[in-house]
XYZ file of C-alpha atoms in Angstrom:
584
model
C -0.030 0.002 -0.007
C 1.326 3.444 -0.873
C 2.302 5.484 2.140
C -0.168 8.258 3.004
C 0.059 10.928 5.686
C -3.135 9.622 7.303
C -1.714 6.077 7.574
C 1.037 6.728 10.140
C 2.138 8.896 12.935
C 5.675 10.291 13.165
C 7.401 10.324 16.533
C 10.919 10.764 17.865
C 13.662 8.372 16.927
C 13.561 5.950 19.860
C 13.223 2.181 19.705
C 9.595 2.392 20.965
C 8.600 5.261 18.681
C 8.490 4.367 14.962
C 6.106 5.275 12.172
C 2.949 3.138 12.284
C 1.265 2.268 8.977
C -1.986 0.443 8.289
C -3.317 -2.234 5.881
C -6.341 -2.518 3.667
C -9.641 -3.446 5.323
C -9.779 -4.990 8.768
C -12.613 -5.041 11.373
C -13.213 -4.273 15.036
C -15.138 -7.126 16.622
C -15.924 -7.149 20.331
C -12.797 -8.249 22.209
C -14.258 -10.413 25.030
C -10.793 -10.899 26.463
C -10.171 -12.498 29.794
C -9.622 -9.751 32.338
C -5.923 -8.953 32.855
C -6.223 -9.351 36.617
C -7.214 -13.028 36.333
C -4.050 -15.078 37.002
C -3.064 -18.083 34.900
C -3.759 -21.584 36.295
C -0.688 -23.823 36.535
C -2.095 -26.460 38.878
C -4.187 -28.349 36.391
C -4.643 -31.963 37.473
C -2.890 -34.370 35.141
C -5.167 -36.466 32.964
C -5.158 -40.206 33.436
C -4.385 -40.727 29.761
C -2.688 -38.437 27.239
C -3.215 -38.874 23.470
C -0.287 -37.816 21.321
C -0.840 -37.733 17.510
C 1.588 -39.380 15.113
C 0.269 -37.286 12.267
C 0.418 -33.429 12.387
C -2.505 -31.239 11.287
C -0.526 -30.575 8.083
C -0.355 -34.289 7.338
C 3.242 -35.042 8.164
C 3.820 -38.414 9.749
C 5.884 -39.126 12.837
C 7.439 -42.483 13.612
C 7.128 -43.903 17.084
C 10.411 -44.596 18.897
C 8.930 -47.859 20.022
C 8.103 -50.950 18.045
C 4.360 -50.896 18.458
C 1.481 -50.615 16.034
C -2.356 -50.679 16.044
C -2.774 -53.708 18.321
C -5.854 -55.783 19.085
C -7.271 -55.334 22.621
C -5.657 -58.637 23.630
C -2.243 -57.618 22.354
C -2.593 -54.072 23.699
C -2.787 -55.348 27.238
C 0.769 -56.639 26.913
C 2.226 -53.264 25.816
C 3.899 -51.456 28.764
C 6.685 -49.103 27.783
C 7.812 -46.729 30.567
C 8.775 -43.159 29.555
C 10.030 -40.142 31.441
C 8.870 -36.560 31.194
C 10.548 -34.810 28.365
C 11.728 -38.011 26.621
C 11.488 -38.177 22.794
C 8.743 -40.640 21.854
C 8.270 -39.901 18.152
C 10.134 -38.203 15.317
C 10.022 -37.438 11.639
C 12.236 -39.846 9.552
C 12.641 -37.020 6.982
C 13.909 -34.576 9.610
C 11.413 -31.793 8.830
C 8.972 -31.939 11.730
C 10.520 -31.521 15.148
C 10.356 -34.527 17.524
C 7.483 -35.249 19.904
C 8.257 -35.487 23.590
C 6.425 -37.146 26.479
C 4.512 -34.404 28.345
C 4.535 -36.524 31.546
C 6.064 -39.581 33.040
C 4.090 -42.787 32.610
C 3.650 -45.795 30.420
C 2.933 -46.115 26.702
C 0.111 -48.582 26.460
C -0.560 -48.642 22.726
C -1.753 -46.739 19.701
C -5.370 -45.664 19.158
C -7.310 -43.781 16.485
C -8.642 -40.583 18.051
C -10.357 -37.548 16.545
C -7.711 -34.921 15.751
C -7.720 -31.133 16.115
C -7.950 -30.795 12.333
C -11.123 -28.891 11.262
C -12.403 -32.077 9.653
C -12.130 -33.953 12.939
C -10.444 -36.841 11.079
C -9.159 -39.631 13.325
C -5.454 -40.271 13.359
C -3.223 -42.799 15.142
C -2.112 -41.520 18.509
C 0.254 -42.875 21.144
C -1.649 -43.512 24.410
C 0.337 -42.459 27.489
C -0.972 -43.606 30.862
C 0.379 -41.041 33.314
C 1.881 -41.954 36.720
C 1.436 -40.083 40.050
C 5.149 -39.447 40.315
C 6.759 -37.310 37.671
C 10.419 -37.669 36.830
C 12.215 -35.605 34.161
C 14.659 -37.096 31.702
C 18.125 -35.528 31.936
C 18.131 -32.292 29.877
C 21.092 -30.083 28.895
C 20.833 -26.421 29.864
C 23.111 -23.364 29.657
C 23.470 -19.843 30.887
C 22.154 -16.833 28.900
C 25.685 -15.512 28.215
C 26.762 -18.971 26.985
C 23.819 -19.092 24.567
C 24.782 -15.749 23.029
C 28.350 -17.091 22.602
C 27.286 -20.298 20.962
C 27.233 -20.762 17.195
C 23.923 -19.926 15.618
C 23.696 -23.394 14.054
C 23.940 -24.993 17.488
C 21.088 -22.799 18.777
C 18.871 -23.709 15.851
C 19.594 -27.418 16.307
C 18.677 -27.236 19.929
C 15.450 -25.470 19.039
C 14.629 -28.289 16.634
C 15.487 -30.993 19.176
C 13.205 -29.296 21.707
C 10.246 -29.789 19.409
C 9.483 -26.065 19.047
C 7.078 -24.897 16.370
C 5.224 -21.596 15.865
C 2.651 -21.311 18.657
C 0.585 -18.616 16.955
C -1.574 -21.294 15.337
C 0.306 -22.382 12.171
C 2.663 -24.708 14.055
C 5.409 -24.270 11.394
C 8.815 -25.635 12.561
C 10.683 -22.704 14.063
C 14.104 -24.139 13.134
C 13.130 -24.116 9.458
C 12.147 -20.462 9.685
C 15.448 -19.546 11.413
C 17.583 -21.483 8.880
C 17.110 -18.862 6.126
C 20.124 -17.934 4.028
C 18.800 -14.359 3.616
C 20.437 -11.592 5.625
C 18.169 -10.657 8.460
C 18.401 -7.262 10.134
C 15.218 -7.203 12.239
C 13.379 -9.688 14.379
C 9.651 -8.905 15.013
C 7.926 -10.475 18.009
C 4.200 -10.740 17.385
C 2.402 -9.744 20.559
C -0.638 -8.278 18.839
C -2.928 -11.189 19.731
C -5.690 -9.507 17.756
C -8.339 -12.273 17.735
C -11.187 -11.930 20.268
C -11.247 -14.025 23.423
C -7.685 -15.185 23.154
C -5.360 -13.772 25.836
C -2.652 -16.385 26.579
C 0.097 -14.246 24.988
C -1.078 -11.286 26.969
C -0.797 -13.338 30.163
C 2.716 -14.537 29.169
C 3.965 -10.991 28.600
C 2.688 -10.001 32.018
C 4.086 -13.031 33.920
C 7.226 -13.951 31.916
C 8.567 -10.644 30.561
C 12.188 -11.314 31.360
C 12.139 -14.807 29.837
C 10.567 -13.326 26.697
C 13.294 -10.685 26.456
C 16.066 -13.216 26.815
C 14.354 -15.592 24.288
C 14.199 -12.616 21.881
C 17.936 -12.050 22.188
C 18.617 -15.743 21.586
C 16.446 -15.682 18.437
C 18.141 -12.525 17.225
C 21.534 -14.177 17.741
C 20.318 -17.231 15.724
C 19.612 -15.083 12.683
C 22.236 -12.337 13.229
C 19.633 -9.606 13.651
C 20.648 -6.383 15.379
C 17.083 -5.092 16.127
C 14.173 -6.568 17.939
C 10.725 -5.015 17.733
C 7.990 -6.260 20.054
C 4.601 -5.223 18.591
C 1.680 -5.112 21.043
C -1.897 -3.860 20.484
C -2.900 -0.873 22.617
C -5.569 -2.908 24.431
C -2.835 -4.660 26.519
C -1.394 -1.877 28.687
C -0.386 -4.263 31.519
C 1.723 -6.372 29.117
C 3.393 -3.283 27.670
C 4.195 -1.957 31.108
C 5.622 -5.307 32.286
C 7.925 -5.687 29.286
C 9.225 -2.112 29.589
C 9.859 -2.548 33.243
C 11.898 -5.689 32.711
C 13.717 -4.205 29.762
C 15.012 -1.385 32.064
C 16.541 -4.071 34.242
C 17.837 -6.194 31.383
C 21.582 -5.798 30.952
C 22.552 -6.600 27.402
C 23.938 -4.576 24.557
C 23.987 -6.936 21.566
C 20.612 -5.982 20.198
C 18.246 -2.989 20.319
C 14.866 -3.924 21.726
C 11.859 -1.711 20.948
C 8.404 -2.187 22.434
C 5.922 -0.701 19.954
C 2.244 -0.088 20.536
C -0.009 -0.539 17.501
C -3.728 0.204 17.105
C -6.228 -2.472 17.931
C -7.612 -3.824 14.693
C -8.276 -7.358 13.408
C -6.245 -9.056 11.877
C -3.173 -6.955 12.788
C -1.578 -10.143 14.166
C -1.330 -11.700 10.732
C 2.339 -12.000 9.757
C 2.131 -9.983 6.596
C -0.327 -7.457 8.110
C 2.007 -6.849 11.073
C 4.979 -6.323 8.762
C 2.952 -3.739 6.761
C 1.992 -1.960 10.018
C 5.598 -1.678 11.240
C 7.467 -1.097 7.953
C 4.932 0.068 5.372
C 6.125 -2.744 3.120
C 3.999 -5.504 1.649
C 5.529 -8.987 1.303
C 5.283 -9.688 -2.430
C 3.336 -12.701 -3.628
C 5.487 -15.809 -3.623
C 8.018 -14.208 -1.315
C 8.741 -14.555 2.411
C 9.413 -11.942 5.152
C 13.065 -13.044 5.027
C 13.256 -11.605 1.473
C 12.706 -8.216 3.179
C 15.279 -8.953 5.864
C 12.613 -9.732 8.508
C 11.758 -12.685 10.727
C 8.460 -12.816 12.677
C 8.029 -14.959 15.794
C 5.211 -15.412 18.205
C 5.489 -14.410 21.897
C 4.717 -17.963 23.101
C 7.327 -19.362 20.692
C 9.920 -16.903 22.084
C 9.179 -18.093 25.617
C 9.509 -21.725 24.434
C 12.942 -20.940 22.981
C 14.045 -19.558 26.293
C 12.792 -22.736 28.080
C 14.617 -24.940 25.573
C 17.973 -23.144 25.517
C 18.295 -21.845 29.070
C 16.241 -24.368 31.043
C 16.738 -27.344 28.748
C 12.952 -27.982 28.738
C 11.367 -29.226 25.501
C 7.968 -28.020 24.285
C 5.569 -30.250 26.215
C 2.796 -27.790 27.330
C 1.390 -24.329 26.679
C -0.960 -21.675 27.984
C -4.524 -22.113 26.688
C -7.265 -19.524 27.085
C -10.424 -21.191 28.375
C -13.372 -18.837 28.049
C -17.032 -18.410 27.052
C -20.339 -18.050 28.828
C -20.460 -21.676 29.759
C -17.107 -21.449 31.637
C -17.709 -20.673 35.363
C -14.319 -18.888 35.632
C -12.493 -17.974 32.431
C -8.730 -18.244 32.768
C -5.528 -19.231 31.087
C -4.484 -22.800 31.854
C -1.063 -24.416 31.519
C -2.077 -27.585 29.673
C 0.200 -30.576 28.902
C -0.010 -31.698 25.300
C -2.211 -34.687 24.796
C -4.743 -33.671 27.413
C -8.285 -34.502 26.213
C -10.561 -31.489 25.908
C -13.109 -33.284 28.159
C -10.612 -33.476 31.022
C -9.774 -29.721 30.708
C -13.501 -28.756 30.739
C -14.161 -31.041 33.687
C -11.335 -29.508 35.676
C -12.746 -26.029 34.868
C -16.115 -27.232 36.365
C -17.946 -27.034 33.108
C -21.327 -28.789 32.985
C -20.872 -30.998 29.924
C -24.600 -31.717 29.722
C -25.389 -28.121 29.073
C -22.908 -27.307 26.372
C -23.871 -27.318 22.672
C -20.676 -26.130 21.070
C -16.887 -26.184 21.803
C -14.663 -23.999 19.543
C -10.955 -24.761 19.254
C -9.160 -21.489 18.466
C -10.691 -18.032 18.341
C -14.168 -17.149 17.147
C -12.825 -15.807 13.833
C -10.389 -18.579 12.741
C -11.337 -21.428 15.045
C -13.593 -24.458 14.303
C -16.107 -26.537 16.131
C -14.813 -29.695 17.778
C -16.542 -32.954 16.843
C -15.264 -34.914 19.870
C -14.340 -33.965 23.411
C -11.719 -36.681 23.309
C -9.633 -34.564 20.975
C -6.348 -33.691 22.666
C -4.825 -30.264 23.183
C -1.742 -29.935 20.972
C 0.809 -27.253 19.987
C -1.439 -25.276 17.645
C -4.269 -24.865 20.184
C -4.199 -21.500 21.955
C -7.896 -21.212 22.994
C -11.055 -23.141 23.813
C -14.376 -21.316 23.722
C -17.561 -22.769 25.273
C -20.194 -20.243 24.277
C -23.880 -19.978 24.958
C -26.328 -20.036 22.057
C -26.754 -16.248 22.282
C -23.078 -15.521 22.656
C -21.818 -17.091 19.422
C -24.859 -18.259 17.435
C -24.167 -20.934 14.851
C -26.294 -19.963 11.858
C -27.723 -22.999 10.167
C -29.631 -21.100 7.436
C -27.764 -18.673 5.203
C -29.279 -16.175 2.786
C -28.330 -15.469 -0.779
C -25.506 -13.106 -1.530
C -26.859 -9.559 -2.142
C -23.563 -8.297 -3.638
C -23.215 -5.512 -1.073
C -19.426 -5.485 -1.297
C -18.748 -5.336 2.451
C -16.545 -8.417 2.253
C -14.223 -6.671 -0.244
C -13.949 -3.626 2.061
C -13.087 -5.802 5.031
C -10.505 -8.113 3.316
C -7.028 -7.327 4.706
C -5.382 -8.826 1.621
C -7.492 -6.720 -0.790
C -8.995 -9.706 -2.555
C -12.420 -10.057 -4.192
C -14.205 -12.346 -1.714
C -17.514 -12.161 -3.603
C -16.023 -13.418 -6.886
C -14.045 -16.085 -5.086
C -17.271 -17.285 -3.389
C -19.119 -17.588 -6.771
C -16.221 -19.422 -8.383
C -15.927 -21.751 -5.402
C -19.641 -22.405 -5.348
C -19.623 -23.203 -9.135
C -16.552 -25.391 -8.679
C -14.577 -23.242 -11.044
C -11.269 -23.893 -9.284
C -8.950 -22.467 -12.023
C -10.838 -19.134 -12.064
C -10.702 -18.882 -8.299
C -6.975 -19.580 -8.391
C -6.433 -16.787 -10.949
C -8.099 -14.422 -8.435
C -5.316 -15.142 -5.952
C -7.277 -17.637 -3.874
C -4.183 -18.805 -2.054
C -3.417 -15.256 -0.808
C -6.432 -15.543 1.458
C -5.265 -15.849 5.089
C -8.655 -17.306 6.187
C -9.023 -14.612 8.868
C -12.815 -14.591 8.664
C -13.227 -10.835 8.368
C -15.369 -11.285 5.200
C -17.700 -13.736 6.835
C -18.007 -11.535 9.905
C -19.365 -8.594 7.950
C -21.535 -10.635 5.584
C -25.213 -9.690 6.106
C -26.269 -13.017 4.567
C -24.164 -14.974 7.121
C -22.478 -16.965 4.337
C -19.561 -19.069 5.693
C -17.231 -17.671 3.078
C -14.043 -19.059 4.628
C -15.406 -22.604 4.410
C -15.905 -22.137 0.689
C -12.340 -20.811 0.360
C -10.864 -23.688 2.268
C -12.767 -26.168 0.147
C -11.705 -24.402 -3.047
C -8.093 -24.449 -1.910
C -8.250 -28.156 -1.166
C -9.823 -28.981 -4.552
C -7.298 -26.733 -6.328
C -4.433 -28.519 -4.656
C -5.939 -31.876 -5.624
C -6.403 -30.735 -9.176
C -2.871 -29.511 -9.502
C -1.604 -32.745 -7.960
C -3.616 -34.711 -10.476
C -2.258 -32.611 -13.284
C 1.314 -33.137 -12.159
C 0.622 -36.835 -11.806
C -0.832 -36.939 -15.357
C 2.124 -35.037 -16.718
C 4.520 -37.415 -15.092
C 2.546 -40.378 -16.496
C 2.706 -38.799 -19.999
C 6.482 -38.226 -19.746
C 6.914 -41.783 -18.542
C 4.860 -43.134 -21.470
C 6.816 -41.022 -24.002
C 10.136 -42.211 -22.581
C 8.923 -45.840 -22.642
C 7.742 -45.463 -26.261
C 11.005 -43.881 -27.239
C 12.881 -46.813 -25.715
C 10.708 -49.315 -27.602
C 11.202 -47.403 -30.917
C 14.923 -47.363 -30.329
C 14.933 -51.125 -29.754
C 12.976 -51.731 -32.974
C 15.337 -49.482 -34.914
C 18.325 -51.311 -33.541
C 16.793 -54.620 -34.513
C 16.065 -53.378 -38.042
C 19.552 -52.121 -38.377
C 21.042 -55.442 -37.211
C 18.926 -57.300 -39.829
C 20.093 -54.912 -42.507
C 23.704 -55.353 -41.476
C 23.336 -59.140 -41.577
C 21.867 -59.003 -45.110
C 24.737 -56.827 -46.333
C 27.283 -59.185 -44.746
C 25.644 -62.224 -46.335
C 25.668 -60.587 -49.737
C 29.335 -59.757 -49.341
C 30.102 -63.406 -48.519
C 28.174 -64.708 -51.640
C 30.640 -66.439 -54.213
C 30.951 -64.800 -57.600
C 29.306 -66.838 -60.377
C 31.795 -68.226 -62.976
C 31.787 -66.377 -66.242
C 30.818 -68.571 -69.280
C 33.669 -69.372 -71.710
C 33.893 -67.264 -74.731
C 32.483 -69.064 -77.682
C 33.151 -68.423 -81.273
C 29.593 -69.221 -82.041
C 27.614 -66.007 -81.741
C 24.323 -67.854 -81.405
C 25.506 -69.825 -78.387
C 26.694 -66.715 -76.627
C 23.327 -65.047 -77.165
C 21.524 -68.175 -75.971
C 23.646 -68.279 -72.807
C 23.078 -64.537 -72.272
C 19.346 -64.900 -72.693
C 19.167 -67.866 -70.282
C 21.221 -65.954 -67.636
C 19.055 -62.918 -68.063
C 15.873 -64.976 -67.768
C 17.052 -66.744 -64.650
C 18.221 -63.512 -63.039
C 14.903 -61.796 -63.759
C 12.812 -64.644 -62.572
C 14.560 -64.898 -59.248
C 16.397 -61.632 -58.369
C 16.993 -62.587 -54.809
C 17.799 -66.274 -54.139
C 19.250 -68.187 -51.336
C 23.120 -68.361 -51.536
C 23.112 -72.199 -51.328
C 20.496 -72.564 -54.045
C 22.433 -70.079 -56.178
C 25.639 -72.103 -55.759
C 23.790 -75.304 -56.868
C 22.285 -73.496 -59.838
C 25.744 -72.186 -60.859
C 27.199 -75.731 -60.698
C 24.345 -77.157 -62.874
C 24.877 -74.349 -65.348
C 28.623 -75.044 -65.578
C 27.892 -78.718 -66.332
C 25.405 -77.798 -69.047
C 27.916 -75.375 -70.586
C 30.561 -78.080 -70.682
C 28.115 -80.483 -72.417
C 27.294 -77.856 -74.987
C 30.943 -77.200 -75.576
C 31.679 -80.919 -75.973
C 28.833 -81.419 -78.435
C 30.035 -78.479 -80.438
C 33.518 -79.905 -80.556
C 32.277 -83.287 -81.804
C 30.475 -81.642 -84.712
C 33.654 -79.832 -85.771
C 35.867 -83.018 -85.994
C 33.893 -84.897 -88.785
C 33.966 -81.819 -90.956
C 37.807 -81.694 -90.842
C 38.106 -85.518 -91.598
C 36.047 -85.198 -94.711
C 38.258 -82.453 -96.039
C 41.608 -84.358 -95.620
C 40.386 -87.916 -96.152
C 42.072 -89.057 -92.985
C 40.559 -90.700 -90.040
C 41.332 -89.430 -86.569
C-alpha cells in the first residue's frame, strides 16, 4: 500500500517510537478478552491418559520410537513401555517436523485412532500415554544466557529443533526451518498483537514472563544475526506493555536494540504480513517470504518456548490455553500438557458437559467446532471457547449473496471475496486460483461482515483443497505422460536397432556370396546369345535367391555349358576329316 500521511504517525527516533502504518480493510469485533487481573492456572490436574498424535495437522507423519502398532485389545494389554517426562517418543524420519516429547512420566500402552484437532475432525493414530502419580524428568542439557549468546547460531537452531519447538501462533510451522534462512536478516519482530477476540494467553505470558521473553528474543536474534528486535503489542494490553518495559530497564545486554511498539487494535493486525505492513509500510510480495525483506516474525509464546529450551533445557511439552465463554464458570488461562483431552480440561474447569452445545478450538474468527471432546490439546491450540447459544450463534440457514461489497472492504489482503465465493460455489477452481485464492489468510473478516451470514471461509478452504488436488492430478498426469513417452522412445529405439542389425546381416551375407563363374567365350555367336538370354531370364525370374540354391544352380549351369561345348567340338571333328580324307 502506498504511504499516505493519514496512515502513520511520526514520533521521535527511539526504539519504541517508529512510524505506524496500516493495511487494507480489517474489522473491530468485540474483544471479550479474559480480564488482565485473572491469574493463569498452573495447577491443572494431570489427565489419566494423554493422546499424542503421530500425524500433524498438516499431514506429516511421525514415527514412534517404540516398536508398536495398532494392536488388538488382547495384544494391547501386553504393551507397557515406561517413559520419562521430556523423553523423545516420536520423530520425523525425513527430519522436517521436530520430535514429539512425552508431556509426563508414565507408560505407553498402545496406539489408538482418536479424533484430531484438524477442522475435519479426522481420526489419526495416537500414542496413548498412561500417566503416573510421580513425575520424573529425563536428563536435559541447559546453559546460561551468556553462553547461549556465545554459541554458534547453528547449534542454537539445532537445539530449538530438538526441543520440538514450532510456531505457537496457530500455524505450528517448525521454528528451526524459519530460522535457517540464508537471507540476511536485520530485524526480528515479536508478534504480541494477539488480535483475535477471546484469546489472551500471549497477553498473560507478557505480564508473567517478561524477562524470559526478552532473553528468548535475544537468543532468536543471535540465531539469525539480527541487530534489532521489535515487540509489537496492540494498545488494548497496557499491563503487558508496562511489564515488558519494566523488565527491559533491568535487562543488561547490549547486543541488540529492543523496541516495544504499541499498535492500534484492529483485526487481523496479528497476521504476519499485516504486522509487517503496520511496522514497515512494506508488503511482502506474492511468492516471497518476510526473510526476503530482511525480517523474521516470531510469536510471543514461541519466544518463551525458545528460552525454556535453551536456558532451562525444557522441550515443548505444554502451553498456556485460554479457556473462556459464557459456559465457563471462571475464564482463565490454563497451563495444559499436550495430549490432554478437551473433556478433561473442561471437567477440571467445572464445566457442565450436559449443558454445552458447542466447543470451539481457536478463536471465534479462525477457530472451528470440535466434533469430539476426546480430541487432545496440541501445539497449535491456543484457545477453547464454550459459548452460549446467544453468545456465538451458529447460523444454520444462510441467505443469498446480495452483492453488497462489504466483504471486499473488510478483506485485509485486498482480494475479491464475492467473486471467489461464486467461483468456489460453481466449482470453477482455476478461475478462483487466478483471483489469488491462495493469498487468502482465512481470517474470517469477510464472513464476519456478511449480512447473509455466508460461511465464506469454508468455501475458500474447500476451493483451496480442490485446487491442490487438481494441481496434484495434473502433475501426476504429466509425469505419466512423460513416462509413457520415454517408454515409447525406448521401444522405438529397440525396434530401430533390430532393423539395423537385420540390414547389417543381409549386407554381410551378400558380401560373402561367391561370384558366379563367367561362361567361356564361344566363337559361335548364337551360343553366346543363348547363354546370355538364359542368364538374363534366370536372373529376372529370381532376383533374390538363397546363396546355397544359387551355388547349386551355378554348378548345374557349368555342367550344361561343358556339355554344350563338348557337343560343339564333336560336330567340328567330322567336318575336318572329310576335307583331308584321313581318319582321326
